[in-house]
Short mmCIF file of C-alpha atoms and ligand atoms in Angstrom, two decimals:
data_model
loop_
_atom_site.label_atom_id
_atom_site.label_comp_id
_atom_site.label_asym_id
_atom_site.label_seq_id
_atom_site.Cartn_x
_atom_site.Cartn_y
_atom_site.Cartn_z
CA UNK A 19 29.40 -75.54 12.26
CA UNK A 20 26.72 -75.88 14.89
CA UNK A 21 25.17 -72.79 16.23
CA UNK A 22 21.99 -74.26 17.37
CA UNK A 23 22.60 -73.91 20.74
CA UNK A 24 22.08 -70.19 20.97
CA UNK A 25 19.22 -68.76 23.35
CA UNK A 26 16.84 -66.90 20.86
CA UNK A 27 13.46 -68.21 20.24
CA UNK A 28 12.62 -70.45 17.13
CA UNK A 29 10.90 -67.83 15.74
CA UNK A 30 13.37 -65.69 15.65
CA UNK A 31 16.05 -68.41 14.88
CA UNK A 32 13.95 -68.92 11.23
CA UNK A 33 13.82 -64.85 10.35
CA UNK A 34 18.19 -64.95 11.50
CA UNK A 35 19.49 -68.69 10.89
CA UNK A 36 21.68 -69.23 8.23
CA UNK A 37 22.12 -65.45 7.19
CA UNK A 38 26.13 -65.45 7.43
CA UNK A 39 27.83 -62.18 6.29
CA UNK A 40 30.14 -63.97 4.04
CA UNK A 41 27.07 -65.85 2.40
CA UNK A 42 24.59 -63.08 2.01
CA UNK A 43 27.49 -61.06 0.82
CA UNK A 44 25.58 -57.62 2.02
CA UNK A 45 22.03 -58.49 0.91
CA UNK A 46 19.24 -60.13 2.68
CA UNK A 47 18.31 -63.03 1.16
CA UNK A 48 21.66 -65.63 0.42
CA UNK A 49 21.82 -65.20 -3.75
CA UNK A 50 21.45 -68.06 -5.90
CA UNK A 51 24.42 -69.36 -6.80
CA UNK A 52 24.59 -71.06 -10.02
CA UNK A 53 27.74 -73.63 -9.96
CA UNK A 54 29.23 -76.98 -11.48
CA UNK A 55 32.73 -75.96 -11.72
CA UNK A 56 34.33 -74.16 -8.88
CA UNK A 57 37.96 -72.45 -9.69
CA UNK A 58 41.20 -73.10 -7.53
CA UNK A 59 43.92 -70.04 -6.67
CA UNK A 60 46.19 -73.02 -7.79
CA UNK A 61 47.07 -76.60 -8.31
CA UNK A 62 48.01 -76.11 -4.47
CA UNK A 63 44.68 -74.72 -3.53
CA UNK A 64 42.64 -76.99 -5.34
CA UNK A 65 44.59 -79.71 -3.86
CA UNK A 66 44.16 -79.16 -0.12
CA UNK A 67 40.62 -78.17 -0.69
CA UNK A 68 40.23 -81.89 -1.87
CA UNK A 69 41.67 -83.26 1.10
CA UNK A 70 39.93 -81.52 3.56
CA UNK A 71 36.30 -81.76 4.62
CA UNK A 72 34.27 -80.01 2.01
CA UNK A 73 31.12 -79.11 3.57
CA UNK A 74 30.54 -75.73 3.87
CA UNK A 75 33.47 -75.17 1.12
CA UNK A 76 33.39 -74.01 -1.90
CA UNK A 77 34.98 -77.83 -3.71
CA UNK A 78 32.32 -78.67 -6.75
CA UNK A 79 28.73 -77.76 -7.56
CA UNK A 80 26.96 -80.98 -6.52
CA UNK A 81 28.54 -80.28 -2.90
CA UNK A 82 26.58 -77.09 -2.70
CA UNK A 83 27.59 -73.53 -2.86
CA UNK A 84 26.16 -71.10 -0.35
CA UNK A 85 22.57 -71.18 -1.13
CA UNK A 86 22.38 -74.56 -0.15
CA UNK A 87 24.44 -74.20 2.77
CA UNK A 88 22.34 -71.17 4.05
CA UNK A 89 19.00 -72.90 4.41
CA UNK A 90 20.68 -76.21 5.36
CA UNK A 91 22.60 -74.19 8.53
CA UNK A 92 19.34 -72.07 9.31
CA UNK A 93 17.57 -75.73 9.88
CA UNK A 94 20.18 -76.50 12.34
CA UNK A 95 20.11 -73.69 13.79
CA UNK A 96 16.46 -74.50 14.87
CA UNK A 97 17.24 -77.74 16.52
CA UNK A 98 18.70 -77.92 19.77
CA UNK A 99 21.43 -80.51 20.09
CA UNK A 100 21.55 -80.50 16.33
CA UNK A 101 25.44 -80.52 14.27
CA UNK A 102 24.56 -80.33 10.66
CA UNK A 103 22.21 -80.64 8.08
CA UNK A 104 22.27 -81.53 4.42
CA UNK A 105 19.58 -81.31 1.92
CA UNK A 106 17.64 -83.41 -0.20
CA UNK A 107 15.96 -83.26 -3.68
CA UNK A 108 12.79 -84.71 -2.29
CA UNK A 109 11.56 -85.58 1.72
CA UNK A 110 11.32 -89.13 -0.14
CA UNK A 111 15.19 -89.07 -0.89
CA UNK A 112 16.00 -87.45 2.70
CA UNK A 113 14.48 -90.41 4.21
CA UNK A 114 16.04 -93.05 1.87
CA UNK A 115 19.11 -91.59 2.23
CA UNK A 116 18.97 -91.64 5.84
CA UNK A 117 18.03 -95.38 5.95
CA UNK A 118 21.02 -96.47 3.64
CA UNK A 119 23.12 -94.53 5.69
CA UNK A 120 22.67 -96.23 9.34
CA UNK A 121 21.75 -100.03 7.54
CA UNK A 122 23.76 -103.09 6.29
CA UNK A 123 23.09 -106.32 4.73
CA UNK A 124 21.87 -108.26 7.87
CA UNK A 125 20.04 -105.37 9.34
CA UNK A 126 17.11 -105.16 11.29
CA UNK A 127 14.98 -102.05 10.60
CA UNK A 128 12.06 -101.17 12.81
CA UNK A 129 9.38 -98.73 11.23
CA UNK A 130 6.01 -97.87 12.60
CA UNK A 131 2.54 -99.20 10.18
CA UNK A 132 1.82 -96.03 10.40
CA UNK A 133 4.62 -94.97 8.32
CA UNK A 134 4.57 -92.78 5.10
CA UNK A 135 3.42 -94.81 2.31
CA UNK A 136 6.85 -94.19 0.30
CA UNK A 137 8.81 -95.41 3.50
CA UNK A 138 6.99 -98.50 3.70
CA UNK A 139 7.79 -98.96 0.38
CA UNK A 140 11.51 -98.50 0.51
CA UNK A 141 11.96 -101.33 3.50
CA UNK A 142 9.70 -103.86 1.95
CA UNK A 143 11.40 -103.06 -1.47
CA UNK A 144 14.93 -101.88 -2.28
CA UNK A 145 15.99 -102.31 1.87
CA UNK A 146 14.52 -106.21 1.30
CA UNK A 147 16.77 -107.02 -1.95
CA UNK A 148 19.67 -105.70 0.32
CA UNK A 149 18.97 -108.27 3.03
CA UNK A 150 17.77 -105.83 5.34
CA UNK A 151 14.76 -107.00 7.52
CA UNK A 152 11.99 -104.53 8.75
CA UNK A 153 9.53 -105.55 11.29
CA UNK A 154 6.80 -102.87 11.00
CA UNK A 155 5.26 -101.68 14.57
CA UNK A 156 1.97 -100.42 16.59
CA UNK A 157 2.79 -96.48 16.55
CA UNK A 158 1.39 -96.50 20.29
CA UNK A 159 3.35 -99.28 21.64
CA UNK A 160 6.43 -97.40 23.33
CA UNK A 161 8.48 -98.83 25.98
CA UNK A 162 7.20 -102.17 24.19
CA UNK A 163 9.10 -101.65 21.66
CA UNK A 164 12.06 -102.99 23.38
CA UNK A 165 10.46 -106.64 22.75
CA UNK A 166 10.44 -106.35 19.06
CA UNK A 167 14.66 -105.29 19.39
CA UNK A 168 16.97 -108.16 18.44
CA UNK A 169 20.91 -108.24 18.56
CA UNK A 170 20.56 -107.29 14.30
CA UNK A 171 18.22 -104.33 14.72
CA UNK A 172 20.01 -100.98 13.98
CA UNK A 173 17.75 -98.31 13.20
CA UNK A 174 14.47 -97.48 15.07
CA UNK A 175 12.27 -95.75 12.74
CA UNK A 176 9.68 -93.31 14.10
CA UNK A 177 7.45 -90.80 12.16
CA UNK A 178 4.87 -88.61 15.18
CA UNK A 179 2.04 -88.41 14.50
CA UNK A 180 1.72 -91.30 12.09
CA UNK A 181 1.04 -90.23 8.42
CA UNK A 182 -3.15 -90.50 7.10
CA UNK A 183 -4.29 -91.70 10.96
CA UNK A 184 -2.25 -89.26 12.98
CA UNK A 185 -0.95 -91.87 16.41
CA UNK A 186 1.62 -89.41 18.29
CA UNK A 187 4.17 -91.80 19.14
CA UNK A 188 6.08 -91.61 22.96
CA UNK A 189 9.67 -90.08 21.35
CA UNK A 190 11.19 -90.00 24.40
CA UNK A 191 10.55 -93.24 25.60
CA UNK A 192 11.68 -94.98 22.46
CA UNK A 193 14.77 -92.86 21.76
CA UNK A 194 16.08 -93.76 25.49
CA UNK A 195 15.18 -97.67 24.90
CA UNK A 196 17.62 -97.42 21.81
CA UNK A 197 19.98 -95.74 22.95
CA UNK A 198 20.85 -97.96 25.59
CA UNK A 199 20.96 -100.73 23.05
CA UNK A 200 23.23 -98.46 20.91
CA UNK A 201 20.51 -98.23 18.16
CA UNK A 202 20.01 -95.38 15.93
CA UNK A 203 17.17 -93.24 16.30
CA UNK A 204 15.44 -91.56 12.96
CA UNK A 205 12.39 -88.80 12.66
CA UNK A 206 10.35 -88.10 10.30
CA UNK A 207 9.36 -84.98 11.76
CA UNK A 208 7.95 -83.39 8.69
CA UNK A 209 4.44 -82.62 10.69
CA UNK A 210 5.94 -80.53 13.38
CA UNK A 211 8.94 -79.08 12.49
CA UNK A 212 11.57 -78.44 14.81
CA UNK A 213 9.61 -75.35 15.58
CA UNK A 214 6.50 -77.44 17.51
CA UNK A 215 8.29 -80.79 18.08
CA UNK A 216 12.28 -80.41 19.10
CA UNK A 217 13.24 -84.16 18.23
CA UNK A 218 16.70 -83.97 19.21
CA UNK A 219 16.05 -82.46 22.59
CA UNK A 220 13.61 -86.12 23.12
CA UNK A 221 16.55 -87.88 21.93
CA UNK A 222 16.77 -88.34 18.17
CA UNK A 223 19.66 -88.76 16.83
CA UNK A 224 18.49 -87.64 12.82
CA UNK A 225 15.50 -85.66 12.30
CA UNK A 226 14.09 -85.81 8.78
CA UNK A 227 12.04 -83.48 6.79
CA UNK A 228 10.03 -83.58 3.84
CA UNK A 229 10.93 -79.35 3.53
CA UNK A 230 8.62 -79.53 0.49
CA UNK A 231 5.65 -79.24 2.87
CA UNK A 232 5.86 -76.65 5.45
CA UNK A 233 9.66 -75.18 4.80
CA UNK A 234 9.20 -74.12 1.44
CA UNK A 235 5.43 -73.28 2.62
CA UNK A 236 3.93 -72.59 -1.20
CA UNK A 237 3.32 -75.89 -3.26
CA UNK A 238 6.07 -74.76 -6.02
CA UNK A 239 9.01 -76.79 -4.88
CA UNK A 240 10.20 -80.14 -4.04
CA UNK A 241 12.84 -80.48 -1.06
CA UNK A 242 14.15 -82.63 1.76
CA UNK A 243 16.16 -82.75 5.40
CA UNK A 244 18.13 -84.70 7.07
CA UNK A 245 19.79 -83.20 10.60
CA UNK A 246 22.47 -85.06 12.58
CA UNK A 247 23.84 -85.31 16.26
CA UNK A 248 27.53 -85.09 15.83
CA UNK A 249 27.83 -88.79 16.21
CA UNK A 250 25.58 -89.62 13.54
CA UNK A 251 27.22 -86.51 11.34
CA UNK A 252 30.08 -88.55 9.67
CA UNK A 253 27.50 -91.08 8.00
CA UNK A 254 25.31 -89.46 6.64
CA UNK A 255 27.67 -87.29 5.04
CA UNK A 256 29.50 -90.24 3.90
CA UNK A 257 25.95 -91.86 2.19
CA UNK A 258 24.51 -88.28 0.90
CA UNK A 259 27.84 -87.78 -0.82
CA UNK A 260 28.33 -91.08 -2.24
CA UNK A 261 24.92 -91.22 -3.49
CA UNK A 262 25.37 -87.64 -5.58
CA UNK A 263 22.41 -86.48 -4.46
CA UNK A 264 22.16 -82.35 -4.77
CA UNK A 265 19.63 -79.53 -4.72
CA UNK A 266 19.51 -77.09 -7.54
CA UNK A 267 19.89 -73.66 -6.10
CA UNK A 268 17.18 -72.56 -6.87
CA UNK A 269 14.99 -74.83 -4.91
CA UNK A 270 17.18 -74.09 -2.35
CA UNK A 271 16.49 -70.27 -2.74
CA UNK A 272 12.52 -71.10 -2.57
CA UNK A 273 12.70 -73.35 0.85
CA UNK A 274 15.11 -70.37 2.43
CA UNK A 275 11.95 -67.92 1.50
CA UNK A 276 9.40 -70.09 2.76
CA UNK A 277 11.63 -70.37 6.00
CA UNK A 278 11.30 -67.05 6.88
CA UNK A 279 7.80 -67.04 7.42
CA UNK A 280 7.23 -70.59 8.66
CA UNK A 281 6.76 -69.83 12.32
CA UNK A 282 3.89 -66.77 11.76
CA UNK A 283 2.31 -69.68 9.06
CA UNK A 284 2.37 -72.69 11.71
CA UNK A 285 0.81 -70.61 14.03
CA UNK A 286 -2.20 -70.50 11.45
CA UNK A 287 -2.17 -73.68 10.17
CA UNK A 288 -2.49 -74.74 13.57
CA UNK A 289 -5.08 -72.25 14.68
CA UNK A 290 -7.65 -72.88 12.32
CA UNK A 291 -7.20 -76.64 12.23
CA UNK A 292 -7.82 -76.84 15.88
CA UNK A 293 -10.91 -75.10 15.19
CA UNK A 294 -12.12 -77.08 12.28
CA UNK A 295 -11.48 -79.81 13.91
CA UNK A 296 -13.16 -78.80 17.16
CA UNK A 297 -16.65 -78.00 14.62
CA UNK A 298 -15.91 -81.08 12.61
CA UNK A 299 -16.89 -82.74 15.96
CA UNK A 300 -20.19 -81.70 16.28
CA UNK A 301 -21.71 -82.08 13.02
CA UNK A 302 -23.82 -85.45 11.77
CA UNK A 303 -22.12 -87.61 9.91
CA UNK A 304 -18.62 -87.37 11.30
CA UNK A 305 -17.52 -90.31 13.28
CA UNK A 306 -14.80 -89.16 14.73
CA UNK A 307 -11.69 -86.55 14.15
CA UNK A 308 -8.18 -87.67 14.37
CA UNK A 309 -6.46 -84.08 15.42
CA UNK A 310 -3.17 -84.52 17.89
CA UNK A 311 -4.64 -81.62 19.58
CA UNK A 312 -8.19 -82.88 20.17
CA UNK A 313 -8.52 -86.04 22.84
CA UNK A 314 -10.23 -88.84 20.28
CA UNK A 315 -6.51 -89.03 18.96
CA UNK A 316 -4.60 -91.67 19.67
CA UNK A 317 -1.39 -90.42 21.80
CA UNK A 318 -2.85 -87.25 22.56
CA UNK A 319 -1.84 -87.16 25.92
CA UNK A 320 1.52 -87.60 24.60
CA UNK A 321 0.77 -84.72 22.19
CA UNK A 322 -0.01 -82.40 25.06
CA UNK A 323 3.23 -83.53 26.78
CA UNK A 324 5.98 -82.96 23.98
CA UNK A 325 4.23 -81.17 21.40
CA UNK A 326 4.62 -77.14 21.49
CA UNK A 327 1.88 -76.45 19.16
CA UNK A 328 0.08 -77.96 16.89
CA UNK A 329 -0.08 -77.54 12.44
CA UNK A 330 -2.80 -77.82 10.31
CA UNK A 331 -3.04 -81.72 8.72
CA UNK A 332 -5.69 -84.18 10.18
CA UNK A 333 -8.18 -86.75 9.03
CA UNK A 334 -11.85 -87.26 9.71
CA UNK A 335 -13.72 -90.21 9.63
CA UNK A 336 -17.45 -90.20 8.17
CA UNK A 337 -19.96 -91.94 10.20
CA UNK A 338 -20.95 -95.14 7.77
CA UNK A 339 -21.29 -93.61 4.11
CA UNK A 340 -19.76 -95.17 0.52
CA UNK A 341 -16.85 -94.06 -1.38
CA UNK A 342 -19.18 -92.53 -3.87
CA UNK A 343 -20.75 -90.25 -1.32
CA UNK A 344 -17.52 -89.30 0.30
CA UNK A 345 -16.34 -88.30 -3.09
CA UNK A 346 -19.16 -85.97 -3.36
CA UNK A 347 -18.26 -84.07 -0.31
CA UNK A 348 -14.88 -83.66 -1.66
CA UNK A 349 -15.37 -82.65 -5.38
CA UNK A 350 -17.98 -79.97 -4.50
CA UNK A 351 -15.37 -78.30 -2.13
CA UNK A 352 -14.56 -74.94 -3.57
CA UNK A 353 -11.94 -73.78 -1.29
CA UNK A 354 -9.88 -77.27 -1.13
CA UNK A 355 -7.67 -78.60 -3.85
CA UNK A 356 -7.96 -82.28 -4.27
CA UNK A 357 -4.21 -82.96 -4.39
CA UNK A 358 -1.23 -84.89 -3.11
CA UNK A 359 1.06 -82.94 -0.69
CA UNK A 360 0.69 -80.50 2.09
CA UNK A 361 2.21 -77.52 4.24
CA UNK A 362 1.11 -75.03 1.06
CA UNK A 363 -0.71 -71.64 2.27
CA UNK A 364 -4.08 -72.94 0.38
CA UNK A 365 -6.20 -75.99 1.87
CA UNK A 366 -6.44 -79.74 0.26
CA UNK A 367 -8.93 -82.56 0.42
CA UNK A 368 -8.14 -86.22 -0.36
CA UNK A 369 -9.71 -89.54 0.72
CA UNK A 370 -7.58 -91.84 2.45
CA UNK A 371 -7.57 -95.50 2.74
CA UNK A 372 -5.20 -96.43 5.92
CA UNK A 373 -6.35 -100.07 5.81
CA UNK A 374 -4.33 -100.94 2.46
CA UNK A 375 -1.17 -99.82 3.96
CA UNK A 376 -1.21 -101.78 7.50
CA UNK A 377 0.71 -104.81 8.29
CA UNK A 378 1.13 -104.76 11.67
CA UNK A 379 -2.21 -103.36 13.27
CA UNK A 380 -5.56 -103.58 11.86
CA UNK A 381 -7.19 -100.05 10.88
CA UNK A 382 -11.03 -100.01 11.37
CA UNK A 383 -13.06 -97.23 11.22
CA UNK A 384 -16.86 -96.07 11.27
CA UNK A 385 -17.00 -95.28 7.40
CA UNK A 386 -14.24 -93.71 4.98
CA UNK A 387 -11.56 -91.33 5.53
CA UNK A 388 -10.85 -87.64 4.56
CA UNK A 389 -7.58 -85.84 4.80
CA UNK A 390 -7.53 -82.02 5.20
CA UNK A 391 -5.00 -79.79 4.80
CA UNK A 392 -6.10 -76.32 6.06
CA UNK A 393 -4.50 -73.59 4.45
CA UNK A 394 -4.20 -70.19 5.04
CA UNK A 395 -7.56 -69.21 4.32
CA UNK A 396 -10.28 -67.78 6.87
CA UNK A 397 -11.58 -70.47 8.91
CA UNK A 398 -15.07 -69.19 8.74
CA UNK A 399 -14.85 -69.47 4.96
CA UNK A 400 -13.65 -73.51 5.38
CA UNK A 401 -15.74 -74.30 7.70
CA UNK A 402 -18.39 -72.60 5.48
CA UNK A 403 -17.36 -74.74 2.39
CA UNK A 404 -17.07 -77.87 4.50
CA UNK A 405 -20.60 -77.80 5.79
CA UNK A 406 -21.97 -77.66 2.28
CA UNK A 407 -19.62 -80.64 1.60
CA UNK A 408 -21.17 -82.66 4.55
CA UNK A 409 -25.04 -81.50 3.45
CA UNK A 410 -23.83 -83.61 -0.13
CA UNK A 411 -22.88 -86.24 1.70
CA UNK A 412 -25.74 -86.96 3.97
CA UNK A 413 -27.64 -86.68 1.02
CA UNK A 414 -26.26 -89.12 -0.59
CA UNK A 415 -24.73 -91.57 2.64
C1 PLP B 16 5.32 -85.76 1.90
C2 PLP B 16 5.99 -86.56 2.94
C3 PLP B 16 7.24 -87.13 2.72
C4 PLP B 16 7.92 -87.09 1.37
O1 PLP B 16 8.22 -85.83 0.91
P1 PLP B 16 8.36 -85.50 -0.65
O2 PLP B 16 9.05 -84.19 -0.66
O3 PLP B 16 6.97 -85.47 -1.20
O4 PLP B 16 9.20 -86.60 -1.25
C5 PLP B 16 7.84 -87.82 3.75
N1 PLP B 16 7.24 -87.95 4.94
C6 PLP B 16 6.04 -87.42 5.19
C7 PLP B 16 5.43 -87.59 6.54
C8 PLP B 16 5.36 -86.71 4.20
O5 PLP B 16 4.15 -86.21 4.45
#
């Protein structure tokens, strides 16, 4: 099952992984393969298929047929240390999933306040009426979070960097604390992929993905991740299949395409971000930048230490300024969609309000928030579009 641990580079493992002969069946791209029913040789056949392990078999459509298995093996292949994957019909489900199938009644959960809105969500809500505590965290507080461990707590929850404000969190540090506490360590790595942050080489022991961002790479498809250590393998398995959850084939088909190209579209993302960023900076009226790659960010240091690159999501914060005027800046934009989501080849703008989600940490900042995705575009033309955008708002600030 596991071929992660071969020696090519991650950027060829995304053009190669996942491309089995007997899946591809001669072609380049795995076909999509439409299924519910599967049909058995024989009462025999059909009967030992059921008894054995049916991942990666041919069993019943909502186990997956080899489109699914094909982009679910090729993720794998690009984590080191990695067993299997399964996939998800949203990142959303991945990372409920993943929670249900590490916690029990009487649980302690730890997740960071900089968590994923969604995720927060989940613990305070359906993870709550379980009778499964969550004590939400400081992103930045690393070997400290060793204090906030009690004999109940069973899965440490990190997500680096931190969803809307960006803290890069000290994987390594945390993943070793748990681990000799036997705790479970989950990822939601959706930022940097496998390909700029290898989670399971820093000790994760499941690495989630919200593959509707950069995997599938073209805003036309929702999809979601979940990759195992061997030891964690069995459970997860156990919780995705008991929940029936499934991907349609052809959603499957899309986030195998988008694969392909990730690393060449990474390297872009994170190109030009680094350079808005870097010009976002300078101009009046921006307070401040929160970038992994640029030093204002919190964890940076940490960023430059484990992170092998950098993608193209970050925040700025306006210097002073009202809601009204930051909405001007963003509605004039003609090169940014205002839109939910990310990890598409075209750029987004939304305003972001970090405060309303904390629990555990105070968020204060100079003025409001923007959120940029930067797309695929030329930089020169953002940049371009972004200056108008701050002329509107010191006009009206
Ligand atoms: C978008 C996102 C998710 C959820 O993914 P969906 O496919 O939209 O359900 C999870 N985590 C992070 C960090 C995200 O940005």
């Amino acid at each position: 099952m596991t071929e992660s641990d071969q020696p090519q580079s991650p950027a060829t493992r995304v053009v190669t992984g996942g491309r089995r002969a007997e899946w591809t069946g001669g072609v380049v791209n795995v076909p999509v393969w439409r299924a519910s029913t599967i049909l058995y040789d024989s009462v025999a056949h059909l009967r030992a298929t059921g008894a054995a392990d049916t991942h990666h078999t041919l069993f019943y459509g909502r186990r997956g047929t080899p489109t699914q298995w094909s982009l679910a093996d090729a993720l794998t292949q690009l984590e080191p240390g990695a067993f299997a994957t399964l996939l998800y019909p949203s990142g959303v489900s991945a990372v409920t999933t993943a929670l249900l199938a590490y916690l029990s009644p009487g649980d302690h959960l730890l997740l960071p306040d900089s968590a994923y809105d969604p995720t927060r969500h989940f613990a305070t809500g359906m993870l709550a009426r379980m009778g499964i505590a969550t004590t939400f965290y400081d992103p930045t507080i690393g070997a400290g979070i060793a204090d906030l461990m009690t004999p109940q707590t069973r899965v440490l929850f990190m997500e680096s960097p931190g969803s809307l404000t960006f803290e890069v969190q000290d994987v390594p540090t945390m993943t070793a604390v748990a681990r000799a506490r036997g705790i479970t360590t989950l990822l939601d790595n959706t930022w940097a992929t496998p390909l700029l942050f290898p989670a399971m080489a820093h000790g994760v022991d499941v690495t989630i993905m919200a593959c509707t961002k950069y995997v599938v790479g073209h805003s036309d498809a929702m999809l979601g991740s979940a990759t195992a250590v061997e030891s964690h393998w069995g459970r997860l398995r156990d919780a995705t299949y008991q929940l029936g959850l499934h991907v349609g084939p052809d959603d499957a088909a899309l986030g195998a395409r988008g694969l392909r190209t990730m690393a060449v579209r990474l390297k872009q993302h994170g190109e030009s971000s680094i350079r808005i960023a870097r010009w976002l900076e300078q101009q009046p009226g921006v307070a401040r930048v929160l970038h992994p790659a640029l030093p204002g960010c919190p964890g940076h240091d940490l960023f430059v230490r484990d992170f092998r690159g950098s993608a193209g999501l970050f925040a700025f914060v306006l210097d002073g300024g009202s809601d009204a005027a930051r909405s001007a800046l963003i509605d004039g934009l003609a090169l940014f969609g205002i839109g939910y989501s990310w990890g598409g080849f075209e750029s987004l703008a939304v305003p972001i309000d970090p405060q309303r989600y904390r629990t555990a940490t105070r968020w204060q900042a100079e003025g409001p928030l923007i959120r940029l995705q930067i797309g695929l575009e030329d930089a020169d033309d953002l940049i371009a579009d972004l200056d108008a955008g701050l002329a509107r708002f010191r006009a009206l600030a």
